[in-house]
mmCIF file of C-alpha atoms in Angstrom:
data_model
loop_
_atom_site.group_PDB
_atom_site.id
_atom_site.type_symbol
_atom_site.label_atom_id
_atom_site.label_comp_id
_atom_site.label_asym_id
_atom_site.label_seq_id
_atom_site.Cartn_x
_atom_site.Cartn_y
_atom_site.Cartn_z
ATOM 1 C CA MET E 47 -40.416 -140.912 -34.799
ATOM 2 C CA TRP E 48 -42.291 -138.575 -32.413
ATOM 3 C CA PHE E 49 -40.252 -136.356 -30.072
ATOM 4 C CA PRO E 50 -42.546 -135.267 -27.225
ATOM 5 C CA ASN E 51 -40.647 -132.230 -25.935
ATOM 6 C CA ALA E 52 -39.985 -130.600 -29.302
ATOM 7 C CA GLU E 53 -43.439 -131.769 -30.469
ATOM 8 C CA VAL E 54 -42.139 -132.759 -33.880
ATOM 9 C CA THR E 55 -41.816 -135.929 -35.981
ATOM 10 C CA VAL E 56 -38.350 -136.512 -37.493
ATOM 11 C CA ASN E 57 -36.950 -139.463 -39.446
ATOM 12 C CA PRO E 58 -34.511 -141.146 -36.966
ATOM 13 C CA ALA E 59 -32.217 -142.246 -39.826
ATOM 14 C CA LEU E 60 -31.510 -138.574 -40.610
ATOM 15 C CA LEU E 61 -30.703 -137.860 -36.965
ATOM 16 C CA VAL E 62 -28.341 -140.869 -36.852
ATOM 17 C CA LEU E 63 -26.583 -139.633 -40.008
ATOM 18 C CA LEU E 64 -26.205 -136.136 -38.541
ATOM 19 C CA GLY E 65 -24.889 -137.655 -35.305
ATOM 20 C CA ILE E 66 -22.227 -139.663 -37.138
ATOM 21 C CA ILE E 67 -21.071 -136.585 -39.106
ATOM 22 C CA VAL E 68 -20.902 -134.405 -35.970
ATOM 23 C CA GLY E 69 -19.101 -137.082 -33.921
ATOM 24 C CA THR E 70 -16.516 -137.756 -36.632
ATOM 25 C CA LEU E 71 -15.745 -134.092 -37.321
ATOM 26 C CA GLY E 72 -15.732 -133.300 -33.585
ATOM 27 C CA GLY E 73 -13.140 -135.974 -32.852
ATOM 28 C CA PHE E 74 -11.037 -135.065 -35.886
ATOM 29 C CA PHE E 75 -11.041 -131.258 -35.633
ATOM 30 C CA GLY E 76 -11.663 -130.776 -31.910
ATOM 31 C CA VAL E 77 -14.836 -128.762 -32.389
ATOM 32 C CA GLY E 78 -18.229 -129.223 -30.785
ATOM 33 C CA GLY E 79 -19.973 -128.824 -34.158
ATOM 34 C CA GLY E 80 -22.774 -126.557 -32.900
ATOM 35 C CA PHE E 81 -23.035 -124.683 -36.210
ATOM 36 C CA LEU E 82 -23.432 -128.010 -38.061
ATOM 37 C CA ILE E 83 -26.040 -129.519 -35.702
ATOM 38 C CA THR E 84 -28.273 -126.470 -35.481
ATOM 39 C CA GLY E 85 -28.290 -126.066 -39.270
ATOM 40 C CA GLY E 86 -29.108 -129.753 -39.751
ATOM 41 C CA LEU E 87 -31.930 -129.816 -37.194
ATOM 42 C CA LEU E 88 -33.518 -126.718 -38.732
ATOM 43 C CA VAL E 89 -33.578 -128.462 -42.120
ATOM 44 C CA PHE E 90 -35.255 -131.489 -40.493
ATOM 45 C CA GLY E 91 -38.078 -129.205 -39.291
ATOM 46 C CA VAL E 92 -37.141 -128.917 -35.597
ATOM 47 C CA PRO E 93 -38.357 -125.574 -34.074
ATOM 48 C CA PRO E 94 -35.454 -123.016 -33.946
ATOM 49 C CA LEU E 95 -35.118 -122.742 -30.145
ATOM 50 C CA PHE E 96 -35.190 -126.546 -29.782
ATOM 51 C CA ALA E 97 -32.640 -126.846 -32.610
ATOM 52 C CA VAL E 98 -30.225 -124.552 -30.703
ATOM 53 C CA GLY E 99 -30.930 -126.112 -27.263
ATOM 54 C CA THR E 100 -30.771 -129.734 -28.417
ATOM 55 C CA GLY E 101 -27.720 -128.849 -30.536
ATOM 56 C CA LEU E 102 -25.863 -127.462 -27.509
ATOM 57 C CA THR E 103 -26.792 -130.592 -25.521
ATOM 58 C CA LEU E 104 -25.339 -132.793 -28.243
ATOM 59 C CA VAL E 105 -22.226 -130.567 -28.393
ATOM 60 C CA MET E 106 -21.693 -131.156 -24.668
ATOM 61 C CA GLY E 107 -22.186 -134.932 -25.020
ATOM 62 C CA THR E 108 -19.943 -135.410 -28.063
ATOM 63 C CA SER E 109 -17.242 -133.217 -26.523
ATOM 64 C CA LEU E 110 -17.303 -135.427 -23.422
ATOM 65 C CA ILE E 111 -16.949 -138.591 -25.530
ATOM 66 C CA ASN E 112 -14.168 -137.056 -27.649
ATOM 67 C CA THR E 113 -12.310 -135.696 -24.605
ATOM 68 C CA VAL E 114 -12.327 -139.149 -22.955
ATOM 69 C CA LYS E 115 -10.897 -140.650 -26.147
ATOM 70 C CA HIS E 116 -8.296 -137.871 -26.615
ATOM 71 C CA ARG E 117 -7.312 -138.191 -22.959
ATOM 72 C CA SER E 118 -6.474 -141.860 -23.515
ATOM 73 C CA LEU E 119 -4.182 -140.717 -26.362
ATOM 74 C CA GLY E 120 -2.525 -138.125 -24.056
ATOM 75 C CA ASN E 121 -3.862 -135.176 -26.078
ATOM 76 C CA VAL E 122 -5.635 -133.184 -23.329
ATOM 77 C CA ASP E 123 -3.837 -130.507 -21.299
ATOM 78 C CA PHE E 124 -6.241 -130.168 -18.350
ATOM 79 C CA LYS E 125 -4.027 -127.578 -16.628
ATOM 80 C CA LEU E 126 -4.185 -125.263 -19.643
ATOM 81 C CA GLY E 127 -7.939 -125.905 -20.038
ATOM 82 C CA ILE E 128 -8.703 -124.967 -16.438
ATOM 83 C CA MET E 129 -6.551 -121.813 -16.644
ATOM 84 C CA MET E 130 -8.475 -120.714 -19.744
ATOM 85 C CA ALA E 131 -11.804 -121.479 -18.047
ATOM 86 C CA VAL E 132 -10.903 -118.856 -15.396
ATOM 87 C CA GLY E 133 -11.142 -116.271 -18.193
ATOM 88 C CA SER E 134 -13.816 -117.831 -20.434
ATOM 89 C CA VAL E 135 -16.618 -118.388 -17.882
ATOM 90 C CA PRO E 136 -16.928 -114.701 -16.749
ATOM 91 C CA ALA E 137 -16.492 -113.583 -20.384
ATOM 92 C CA LEU E 138 -19.437 -115.816 -21.394
ATOM 93 C CA TYR E 139 -21.582 -113.958 -18.879
ATOM 94 C CA GLY E 140 -20.356 -110.595 -20.247
ATOM 95 C CA ALA E 141 -21.168 -111.692 -23.791
ATOM 96 C CA GLN E 142 -24.674 -112.699 -22.723
ATOM 97 C CA GLN E 143 -25.213 -109.140 -21.417
ATOM 98 C CA VAL E 144 -23.984 -107.662 -24.721
ATOM 99 C CA ASN E 145 -26.298 -110.047 -26.609
ATOM 100 C CA GLN E 146 -29.242 -108.875 -24.527
ATOM 101 C CA LEU E 147 -28.419 -105.230 -25.367
ATOM 102 C CA LEU E 148 -28.221 -106.123 -29.077
ATOM 103 C CA ASP E 149 -31.509 -108.014 -28.774
ATOM 104 C CA GLU E 150 -33.229 -105.034 -27.131
ATOM 105 C CA ALA E 151 -31.977 -102.854 -29.995
ATOM 106 C CA GLY E 152 -33.465 -105.414 -32.416
ATOM 107 C CA VAL E 153 -30.189 -106.044 -34.254
ATOM 108 C CA ALA E 154 -28.950 -109.243 -32.549
ATOM 109 C CA GLY E 155 -29.667 -111.603 -35.484
ATOM 110 C CA PRO E 156 -27.937 -109.670 -38.300
ATOM 111 C CA VAL E 157 -25.003 -108.521 -36.088
ATOM 112 C CA ILE E 158 -24.303 -112.086 -34.931
ATOM 113 C CA ARG E 159 -24.546 -113.520 -38.450
ATOM 114 C CA ILE E 160 -22.326 -110.803 -40.007
ATOM 115 C CA LEU E 161 -19.770 -111.252 -37.207
ATOM 116 C CA TYR E 162 -19.902 -115.021 -37.807
ATOM 117 C CA VAL E 163 -19.296 -114.645 -41.563
ATOM 118 C CA CYS E 164 -16.370 -112.216 -41.077
ATOM 119 C CA PHE E 165 -14.823 -114.365 -38.368
ATOM 120 C CA LEU E 166 -15.165 -117.690 -40.210
ATOM 121 C CA ALA E 167 -13.990 -116.194 -43.530
ATOM 122 C CA ALA E 168 -10.917 -114.603 -41.884
ATOM 123 C CA LEU E 169 -10.068 -117.732 -39.883
ATOM 124 C CA GLY E 170 -10.550 -120.159 -42.788
ATOM 125 C CA SER E 171 -8.549 -117.971 -45.182
ATOM 126 C CA PHE E 172 -5.716 -117.578 -42.673
ATOM 127 C CA ILE E 173 -5.500 -121.356 -42.043
ATOM 128 C CA LEU E 174 -5.355 -122.082 -45.786
ATOM 129 C CA TYR E 175 -2.807 -119.268 -46.316
ATOM 130 C CA ASP E 176 -0.655 -120.672 -43.496
ATOM 131 C CA HIS E 177 -0.862 -124.156 -45.037
ATOM 132 C CA TRP E 178 0.233 -122.804 -48.417
ATOM 133 C CA ARG E 179 3.055 -120.682 -46.921
ATOM 134 C CA VAL E 180 4.482 -123.474 -44.743
ATOM 135 C CA GLY E 181 4.125 -125.997 -47.589
ATOM 136 C CA ARG E 182 6.003 -123.714 -50.019
ATOM 137 C CA ARG E 183 8.826 -123.184 -47.525
ATOM 138 C CA GLY E 184 9.091 -126.913 -46.783
ATOM 139 C CA ALA E 185 8.203 -127.509 -43.110
ATOM 140 C CA ALA E 186 10.846 -129.085 -40.893
ATOM 141 C CA SER E 187 8.195 -130.648 -38.641
ATOM 142 C CA ALA E 188 4.524 -131.587 -39.079
ATOM 143 C CA ASP E 189 3.518 -129.094 -36.364
ATOM 144 C CA GLU E 190 5.355 -126.122 -37.866
ATOM 145 C CA VAL E 191 3.182 -123.079 -38.506
ATOM 146 C CA SER E 192 4.010 -119.699 -40.062
ATOM 147 C CA THR E 193 3.310 -117.904 -36.754
ATOM 148 C CA ALA E 194 5.990 -119.775 -34.740
ATOM 149 C CA GLY E 195 7.864 -116.492 -34.042
ATOM 150 C CA LEU E 196 4.705 -114.771 -32.798
ATOM 151 C CA ALA E 197 3.925 -117.755 -30.552
ATOM 152 C CA GLN E 198 7.395 -117.502 -28.976
ATOM 153 C CA LYS E 199 6.829 -113.799 -28.265
ATOM 154 C CA ILE E 200 3.400 -114.479 -26.681
ATOM 155 C CA LEU E 201 4.805 -117.284 -24.518
ATOM 156 C CA GLY E 202 7.557 -114.922 -23.351
ATOM 157 C CA LEU E 203 5.108 -112.154 -22.346
ATOM 158 C CA LYS E 204 5.403 -110.983 -18.758
ATOM 159 C CA ILE E 205 1.922 -109.904 -17.670
ATOM 160 C CA GLY E 206 0.876 -108.981 -14.120
ATOM 161 C CA PRO E 207 2.685 -109.827 -10.868
ATOM 162 C CA ARG E 208 5.120 -112.760 -10.653
ATOM 163 C CA SER E 209 3.273 -114.196 -7.665
ATOM 164 C CA ILE E 210 -0.128 -113.776 -6.071
ATOM 165 C CA TRP E 211 -1.548 -114.588 -2.654
ATOM 166 C CA LEU E 212 -4.417 -117.102 -2.623
ATOM 167 C CA PRO E 213 -6.398 -117.905 0.527
ATOM 168 C CA GLY E 214 -5.540 -121.430 1.658
ATOM 169 C CA PHE E 215 -2.577 -121.688 -0.747
ATOM 170 C CA GLY E 216 -0.402 -118.749 0.351
ATOM 171 C CA THR E 217 1.919 -117.117 -2.212
ATOM 172 C CA VAL E 218 1.672 -118.834 -5.593
ATOM 173 C CA ALA E 219 3.962 -118.176 -8.587
ATOM 174 C CA THR E 220 2.104 -116.988 -11.713
ATOM 175 C CA VAL E 221 4.678 -118.418 -14.118
ATOM 176 C CA THR E 222 4.132 -122.092 -14.820
ATOM 177 C CA SER E 223 5.029 -124.840 -17.306
ATOM 178 C CA LEU E 224 2.741 -126.986 -19.471
ATOM 179 C CA PRO E 225 4.572 -130.274 -20.126
ATOM 180 C CA ILE E 226 1.750 -131.869 -22.179
ATOM 181 C CA SER E 227 1.657 -128.840 -24.491
ATOM 182 C CA GLY E 228 5.469 -128.689 -24.629
ATOM 183 C CA VAL E 229 5.557 -125.195 -23.068
ATOM 184 C CA GLU E 230 8.425 -124.613 -20.633
ATOM 185 C CA ARG E 231 7.364 -121.202 -19.287
ATOM 186 C CA ILE E 232 4.106 -119.290 -19.550
ATOM 187 C CA SER E 233 2.479 -116.587 -17.454
ATOM 188 C CA PHE E 234 -0.829 -117.723 -15.902
ATOM 189 C CA PHE E 235 -2.431 -114.528 -17.249
ATOM 190 C CA VAL E 236 -1.783 -115.411 -20.928
ATOM 191 C CA PRO E 237 -4.198 -118.421 -21.033
ATOM 192 C CA VAL E 238 -6.667 -116.493 -18.833
ATOM 193 C CA LEU E 239 -6.712 -113.590 -21.328
ATOM 194 C CA LEU E 240 -6.960 -116.012 -24.248
ATOM 195 C CA GLY E 241 -9.842 -117.792 -22.496
ATOM 196 C CA ALA E 242 -11.605 -114.453 -21.956
ATOM 197 C CA VAL E 243 -11.344 -113.558 -25.664
ATOM 198 C CA VAL E 244 -12.590 -117.016 -26.710
ATOM 199 C CA GLY E 245 -15.381 -116.994 -24.110
ATOM 200 C CA PHE E 246 -16.579 -113.558 -25.205
ATOM 201 C CA PHE E 247 -16.730 -114.446 -28.911
ATOM 202 C CA ALA E 248 -18.268 -117.864 -28.172
ATOM 203 C CA GLY E 249 -20.927 -116.189 -26.017
ATOM 204 C CA ILE E 250 -21.727 -113.585 -28.671
ATOM 205 C CA LEU E 251 -21.913 -116.189 -31.425
ATOM 206 C CA GLY E 252 -23.779 -118.758 -29.290
ATOM 207 C CA ALA E 253 -21.235 -121.517 -29.859
ATOM 208 C CA GLY E 254 -19.057 -123.797 -27.718
ATOM 209 C CA GLY E 255 -15.977 -121.839 -28.722
ATOM 210 C CA ALA E 256 -13.621 -124.656 -29.772
ATOM 211 C CA PHE E 257 -13.633 -123.513 -33.399
ATOM 212 C CA ILE E 258 -11.981 -120.284 -32.168
ATOM 213 C CA LEU E 259 -9.896 -121.813 -29.395
ATOM 214 C CA THR E 260 -8.230 -124.663 -31.298
ATOM 215 C CA PRO E 261 -6.670 -122.402 -33.991
ATOM 216 C CA MET E 262 -5.702 -119.851 -31.305
ATOM 217 C CA LEU E 263 -3.806 -122.525 -29.367
ATOM 218 C CA ILE E 264 -2.064 -123.708 -32.531
ATOM 219 C CA TYR E 265 -1.173 -120.334 -34.043
ATOM 220 C CA LEU E 266 -0.829 -118.023 -31.005
ATOM 221 C CA LEU E 267 0.683 -120.382 -28.425
ATOM 222 C CA GLY E 268 2.379 -122.855 -30.800
ATOM 223 C CA ILE E 269 0.706 -125.855 -29.103
ATOM 224 C CA PRO E 270 0.916 -129.147 -31.102
ATOM 225 C CA THR E 271 -2.202 -129.638 -33.263
ATOM 226 C CA VAL E 272 -3.473 -132.829 -31.569
ATOM 227 C CA VAL E 273 -3.051 -131.346 -28.049
ATOM 228 C CA ALA E 274 -4.898 -128.186 -29.173
ATOM 229 C CA ILE E 275 -7.725 -130.403 -30.458
ATOM 230 C CA GLY E 276 -8.005 -132.368 -27.172
ATOM 231 C CA THR E 277 -7.770 -129.255 -24.973
ATOM 232 C CA GLY E 278 -10.307 -127.373 -27.122
ATOM 233 C CA LEU E 279 -12.774 -130.234 -26.636
ATOM 234 C CA PHE E 280 -12.263 -130.171 -22.866
ATOM 235 C CA GLN E 281 -13.073 -126.458 -22.897
ATOM 236 C CA VAL E 282 -16.311 -127.151 -24.840
ATOM 237 C CA ILE E 283 -17.532 -129.510 -22.088
ATOM 238 C CA LEU E 284 -17.453 -126.546 -19.684
ATOM 239 C CA THR E 285 -19.141 -124.015 -21.984
ATOM 240 C CA GLY E 286 -21.538 -126.645 -23.413
ATOM 241 C CA SER E 287 -22.702 -127.675 -19.926
ATOM 242 C CA VAL E 288 -23.618 -124.093 -19.043
ATOM 243 C CA GLY E 289 -25.531 -123.718 -22.345
ATOM 244 C CA THR E 290 -27.321 -127.058 -21.905
ATOM 245 C CA PHE E 291 -28.420 -126.163 -18.398
ATOM 246 C CA LEU E 292 -29.762 -122.750 -19.460
ATOM 247 C CA TYR E 293 -31.677 -124.077 -22.489
ATOM 248 C CA ALA E 294 -33.038 -127.101 -20.573
ATOM 249 C CA PHE E 295 -34.169 -124.776 -17.776
ATOM 250 C CA SER E 296 -36.267 -122.813 -20.282
ATOM 251 C CA ASP E 297 -37.601 -126.142 -21.688
ATOM 252 C CA ASN E 298 -35.917 -125.903 -25.091
ATOM 253 C CA VAL E 299 -34.127 -129.283 -25.148
ATOM 254 C CA ASP E 300 -35.439 -132.633 -26.395
ATOM 255 C CA PRO E 301 -33.326 -135.223 -24.525
ATOM 256 C CA LEU E 302 -34.670 -138.151 -26.572
ATOM 257 C CA MET E 303 -33.422 -136.531 -29.780
ATOM 258 C CA ALA E 304 -30.093 -135.626 -28.148
ATOM 259 C CA VAL E 305 -29.445 -139.162 -26.840
ATOM 260 C CA LEU E 306 -30.385 -140.746 -30.194
ATOM 261 C CA MET E 307 -27.895 -138.516 -32.042
ATOM 262 C CA LEU E 308 -25.326 -139.002 -29.289
ATOM 263 C CA SER E 309 -25.396 -142.799 -29.813
ATOM 264 C CA ALA E 310 -24.464 -142.294 -33.467
ATOM 265 C CA ALA E 311 -21.963 -139.545 -32.613
ATOM 266 C CA ALA E 312 -20.147 -141.938 -30.255
ATOM 267 C CA LEU E 313 -19.351 -144.227 -33.206
ATOM 268 C CA GLY E 314 -18.252 -141.284 -35.353
ATOM 269 C CA ALA E 315 -16.097 -139.967 -32.508
ATOM 270 C CA GLN E 316 -14.086 -143.197 -32.428
ATOM 271 C CA LEU E 317 -13.365 -142.816 -36.144
ATOM 272 C CA GLY E 318 -12.532 -139.093 -35.966
ATOM 273 C CA THR E 319 -10.288 -139.345 -32.917
ATOM 274 C CA SER E 320 -8.421 -142.396 -34.207
ATOM 275 C CA ALA E 321 -7.846 -140.559 -37.494
ATOM 276 C CA THR E 322 -5.855 -137.804 -35.717
ATOM 277 C CA ARG E 323 -3.197 -140.450 -35.002
ATOM 278 C CA ILE E 324 -2.619 -141.257 -38.655
ATOM 279 C CA VAL E 325 -3.392 -138.062 -40.573
ATOM 280 C CA ARG E 326 -0.574 -135.474 -40.725
ATOM 281 C CA PRO E 327 -1.280 -132.378 -38.552
ATOM 282 C CA ALA E 328 -0.755 -130.114 -41.577
ATOM 283 C CA ARG E 329 -3.519 -131.947 -43.456
ATOM 284 C CA ILE E 330 -5.863 -131.721 -40.413
ATOM 285 C CA ARG E 331 -5.308 -127.951 -40.367
ATOM 286 C CA PHE E 332 -5.944 -127.691 -44.118
ATOM 287 C CA LEU E 333 -9.245 -129.621 -43.887
ATOM 288 C CA TYR E 334 -10.194 -127.517 -40.868
ATOM 289 C CA GLY E 335 -9.704 -124.366 -42.954
ATOM 290 C CA VAL E 336 -12.007 -125.805 -45.636
ATOM 291 C CA ILE E 337 -14.822 -126.658 -43.188
ATOM 292 C CA VAL E 338 -14.534 -123.240 -41.512
ATOM 293 C CA LEU E 339 -14.884 -121.530 -44.914
ATOM 294 C CA ALA E 340 -17.889 -123.765 -45.724
ATOM 295 C CA GLY E 341 -19.406 -122.681 -42.387
ATOM 296 C CA GLY E 342 -18.837 -119.027 -43.321
ATOM 297 C CA LEU E 343 -20.493 -119.532 -46.723
ATOM 298 C CA ALA E 344 -23.493 -121.241 -45.091
ATOM 299 C CA VAL E 345 -23.993 -118.385 -42.605
ATOM 300 C CA ALA E 346 -23.626 -115.816 -45.422
ATOM 301 C CA LEU E 347 -26.340 -117.631 -47.411
ATOM 302 C CA GLU E 348 -28.529 -117.655 -44.305
ATOM 303 C CA GLU E 349 -28.058 -113.886 -43.857
ATOM 304 C CA VAL E 350 -28.936 -113.193 -47.514
ATOM 305 C CA SER E 351 -31.971 -115.480 -47.114
ATOM 306 C CA GLN E 352 -33.137 -113.494 -44.069
ATOM 307 C CA ALA E 353 -32.571 -110.147 -45.755
ATOM 308 C CA THR E 354 -34.278 -111.065 -49.038
ATOM 309 C CA GLU E 355 -36.820 -113.524 -47.554
ATOM 310 C CA VAL E 356 -35.819 -116.181 -50.112
ATOM 311 C CA ASP E 357 -36.275 -119.424 -48.137
ATOM 312 C CA ILE E 358 -34.484 -121.618 -50.646
ATOM 313 C CA LEU E 359 -31.160 -119.932 -49.747
ATOM 314 C CA SER E 360 -31.610 -120.975 -46.118
ATOM 315 C CA THR E 361 -32.107 -124.612 -47.176
ATOM 316 C CA LEU E 362 -29.121 -124.291 -49.532
ATOM 317 C CA ALA E 363 -27.005 -123.058 -46.582
ATOM 318 C CA SER E 364 -27.764 -126.187 -44.555
ATOM 319 C CA VAL E 365 -27.229 -128.418 -47.595
ATOM 320 C CA VAL E 366 -23.784 -126.823 -48.184
ATOM 321 C CA LEU E 367 -22.823 -127.357 -44.556
ATOM 322 C CA LEU E 368 -24.077 -130.939 -44.323
ATOM 323 C CA GLY E 369 -22.710 -131.775 -47.789
ATOM 324 C CA VAL E 370 -19.192 -130.570 -46.973
ATOM 325 C CA GLY E 371 -19.391 -132.281 -43.559
ATOM 326 C CA GLY E 372 -20.545 -135.556 -45.123
ATOM 327 C CA VAL E 373 -17.852 -135.489 -47.823
ATOM 328 C CA MET E 374 -15.212 -134.768 -45.191
ATOM 329 C CA CYS E 375 -16.393 -137.727 -43.075
ATOM 330 C CA LEU E 376 -16.115 -139.994 -46.119
ATOM 331 C CA GLY E 377 -12.635 -138.574 -46.750
ATOM 332 C CA ILE E 378 -11.586 -139.314 -43.153
ATOM 333 C CA GLY E 379 -12.935 -142.885 -43.522
ATOM 334 C CA VAL E 380 -10.970 -143.364 -46.770
ATOM 335 C CA MET E 381 -7.758 -142.010 -45.161
ATOM 336 C CA MET E 382 -8.217 -144.448 -42.274
ATOM 337 C CA LEU E 383 -8.761 -147.428 -44.601
ATOM 338 C CA ARG E 384 -5.763 -146.459 -46.727
ATOM 339 C CA ALA E 385 -3.525 -146.136 -43.665
ATOM 340 C CA LYS E 386 -4.731 -149.501 -42.369
ATOM 341 C CA ARG E 387 -4.014 -151.166 -45.728
ATOM 342 C CA GLU E 388 -0.538 -149.595 -45.866
ATOM 343 C CA SER E 389 0.308 -150.767 -42.338
ATOM 344 C CA ARG E 390 -0.945 -154.291 -43.202
ATOM 345 C CA GLU E 391 1.238 -154.357 -46.311
ATOM 346 C CA LEU E 392 4.264 -153.142 -44.362
ATOM 347 C CA ALA E 393 3.808 -155.561 -41.442
ATOM 348 C CA PRO E 394 4.847 -158.847 -43.210
ATOM 349 C CA ALA E 395 7.660 -156.987 -45.010
ATOM 350 C CA ASP E 396 9.033 -155.855 -41.632
ATOM 351 C CA ASP E 397 9.065 -159.466 -40.412
ATOM 352 C CA MET R 79 -42.340 -142.178 -21.010
ATOM 353 C CA ASN R 80 -43.601 -139.309 -23.208
ATOM 354 C CA GLU R 81 -45.849 -138.181 -20.364
ATOM 355 C CA PHE R 82 -42.979 -138.264 -17.865
ATOM 356 C CA LEU R 83 -40.749 -136.186 -20.137
ATOM 357 C CA THR R 84 -43.345 -133.522 -20.875
ATOM 358 C CA ASN R 85 -44.647 -133.326 -17.297
ATOM 359 C CA LEU R 86 -41.231 -133.039 -15.653
ATOM 360 C CA SER R 87 -40.088 -130.335 -18.066
ATOM 361 C CA ALA R 88 -43.257 -128.308 -17.469
ATOM 362 C CA ASP R 89 -43.599 -128.796 -13.695
ATOM 363 C CA ASN R 90 -40.050 -128.551 -12.374
ATOM 364 C CA PRO R 91 -37.590 -126.651 -14.629
ATOM 365 C CA LEU R 92 -34.611 -126.914 -12.248
ATOM 366 C CA LEU R 93 -34.993 -130.672 -11.765
ATOM 367 C CA TRP R 94 -35.564 -131.032 -15.512
ATOM 368 C CA ALA R 95 -32.363 -129.100 -16.379
ATOM 369 C CA LEU R 96 -30.332 -131.236 -13.953
ATOM 370 C CA PHE R 97 -31.977 -134.406 -15.318
ATOM 371 C CA VAL R 98 -31.066 -133.472 -18.930
ATOM 372 C CA LEU R 99 -27.495 -132.601 -17.949
ATOM 373 C CA GLY R 100 -27.076 -135.845 -15.976
ATOM 374 C CA LEU R 101 -28.734 -138.010 -18.637
ATOM 375 C CA VAL R 102 -26.535 -136.689 -21.449
ATOM 376 C CA ALA R 103 -23.323 -136.839 -19.388
ATOM 377 C CA ALA R 104 -24.048 -140.412 -18.216
ATOM 378 C CA SER R 105 -25.043 -141.516 -21.744
ATOM 379 C CA ALA R 106 -21.855 -139.976 -23.157
ATOM 380 C CA LEU R 107 -19.639 -141.793 -20.654
ATOM 381 C CA VAL R 108 -21.418 -145.155 -21.139
ATOM 382 C CA LEU R 109 -21.360 -144.782 -24.937
ATOM 383 C CA SER R 110 -17.698 -143.836 -24.822
ATOM 384 C CA ILE R 111 -16.877 -147.044 -22.930
ATOM 385 C CA VAL R 112 -19.133 -149.263 -25.093
ATOM 386 C CA THR R 113 -17.871 -147.924 -28.439
ATOM 387 C CA GLY R 114 -14.277 -148.147 -27.193
ATOM 388 C CA MET R 115 -14.839 -151.809 -26.304
ATOM 389 C CA LEU R 116 -16.493 -152.471 -29.678
ATOM 390 C CA LEU R 117 -13.533 -150.884 -31.452
ATOM 391 C CA ARG R 118 -11.043 -153.020 -29.497
ATOM 392 C CA LEU R 119 -13.149 -156.128 -30.206
ATOM 393 C CA GLY R 120 -13.200 -155.262 -33.912
ATOM 394 C CA THR R 121 -9.428 -154.726 -33.952
ATOM 395 C CA ALA R 122 -8.849 -158.045 -32.137
ATOM 396 C CA LEU R 123 -11.163 -159.933 -34.520
ATOM 397 C CA ALA R 124 -9.474 -158.326 -37.528
ATOM 398 C CA ALA R 125 -6.077 -159.371 -36.168
ATOM 399 C CA ILE R 126 -7.247 -162.972 -35.605
ATOM 400 C CA PHE R 127 -8.751 -163.304 -39.097
ATOM 401 C CA GLY R 128 -5.801 -161.504 -40.673
ATOM 402 C CA ARG R 129 -3.384 -163.959 -39.007
ATOM 403 C CA ARG R 130 -5.443 -166.948 -40.138
ATOM 404 C CA LYS R 131 -5.294 -165.726 -43.743
ATOM 405 C CA THR R 132 -1.533 -165.301 -43.495
ATOM 406 C CA VAL R 133 -1.138 -168.817 -42.098
ATOM 407 C CA ASP R 134 -3.153 -170.157 -45.054
ATOM 408 C CA GLY R 135 -0.666 -168.429 -47.313
ATOM 409 C CA ASP R 136 -3.130 -166.142 -49.097
ATOM 410 C CA ASP R 137 -1.868 -162.741 -48.057
ATOM 411 C CA VAL R 138 1.827 -163.338 -47.520
ATOM 412 C CA VAL R 139 3.939 -160.620 -49.122
ATOM 413 C CA PRO R 140 7.314 -161.918 -50.333
#
């Protein structure tokens, strides 16, 4: 199939497959899946700038679909998402400036990739370590994490003034509650700071930011896993929209390709989101750790490929990423089928 | 359609960026509704056929 804007011919079946994988993993883990899409499109022969631009467009679309679905399940804390956006949007702009400085110095590519590898390796290892530690101790609840004490301390932080004056609103208290997230008291400045950190890293790494935000919400604020997933996706709509606009403005998006993949991603999203209702949060976190580590390995292979100019390593990186993503989608499908069969077997027995 | 897509992107970048944003957002919302309806239809059909099997006595668990 010919895509006029990217000026490239790609097999539509491959794009549909990639769309299903991205939609399923996005709904299940609460990530936009930018690192997966861009890698996949590059393997399919799409020019690099179009791969990034079209990838970001798909990230925005799938996040919108997944947020709508998670909202219907009561998993999205819009109040928390908007508070974090206050910090993340200016931080994205700051990160863009830093990226430009790195680009002018000619070190943007390697710095970003090395930062990516370190970040993904540290995050994936920590999630797996937490899973092992909580599992060994015997968790009292499915949402228990090893950093529960730290989360309590962060929620209790008193940052900035207790009230501020806003034009049109008068004096507004800065301490609020987040009923959907199960937080009784939190300073407004905590999510703003968290949003700024996430926005800065997302901007530097050129990603939607949910892969950083979701674990931060779980481990630093103690938010239930499914609510962190839904709220992370909502945040990606905001950052993804800005990225889509900027790339489309510089004519680096192929909307035909994006909409084709989005159609497949919509089906995958239904599967991934529904699976969060039946799979234990601890298992979601474990699988998330695995995919993050696979992402880190893929970026490391890409960096070695760039440094040594061995192209096969770059292809291997995308194969690793898509392979792990595909296997995980199959796993999610199997878990869904098994849960369905178990509930069908239990239903007549209950009667 | 190919001509429209290439011409708009080259001639008017701002309009093109807004068009892409609007197209993807609208497609996402429509697809979200359609796939949700398909899923509910599938669940309803599965329930109907599952019940019929049970009435026939094939799948009844003692």
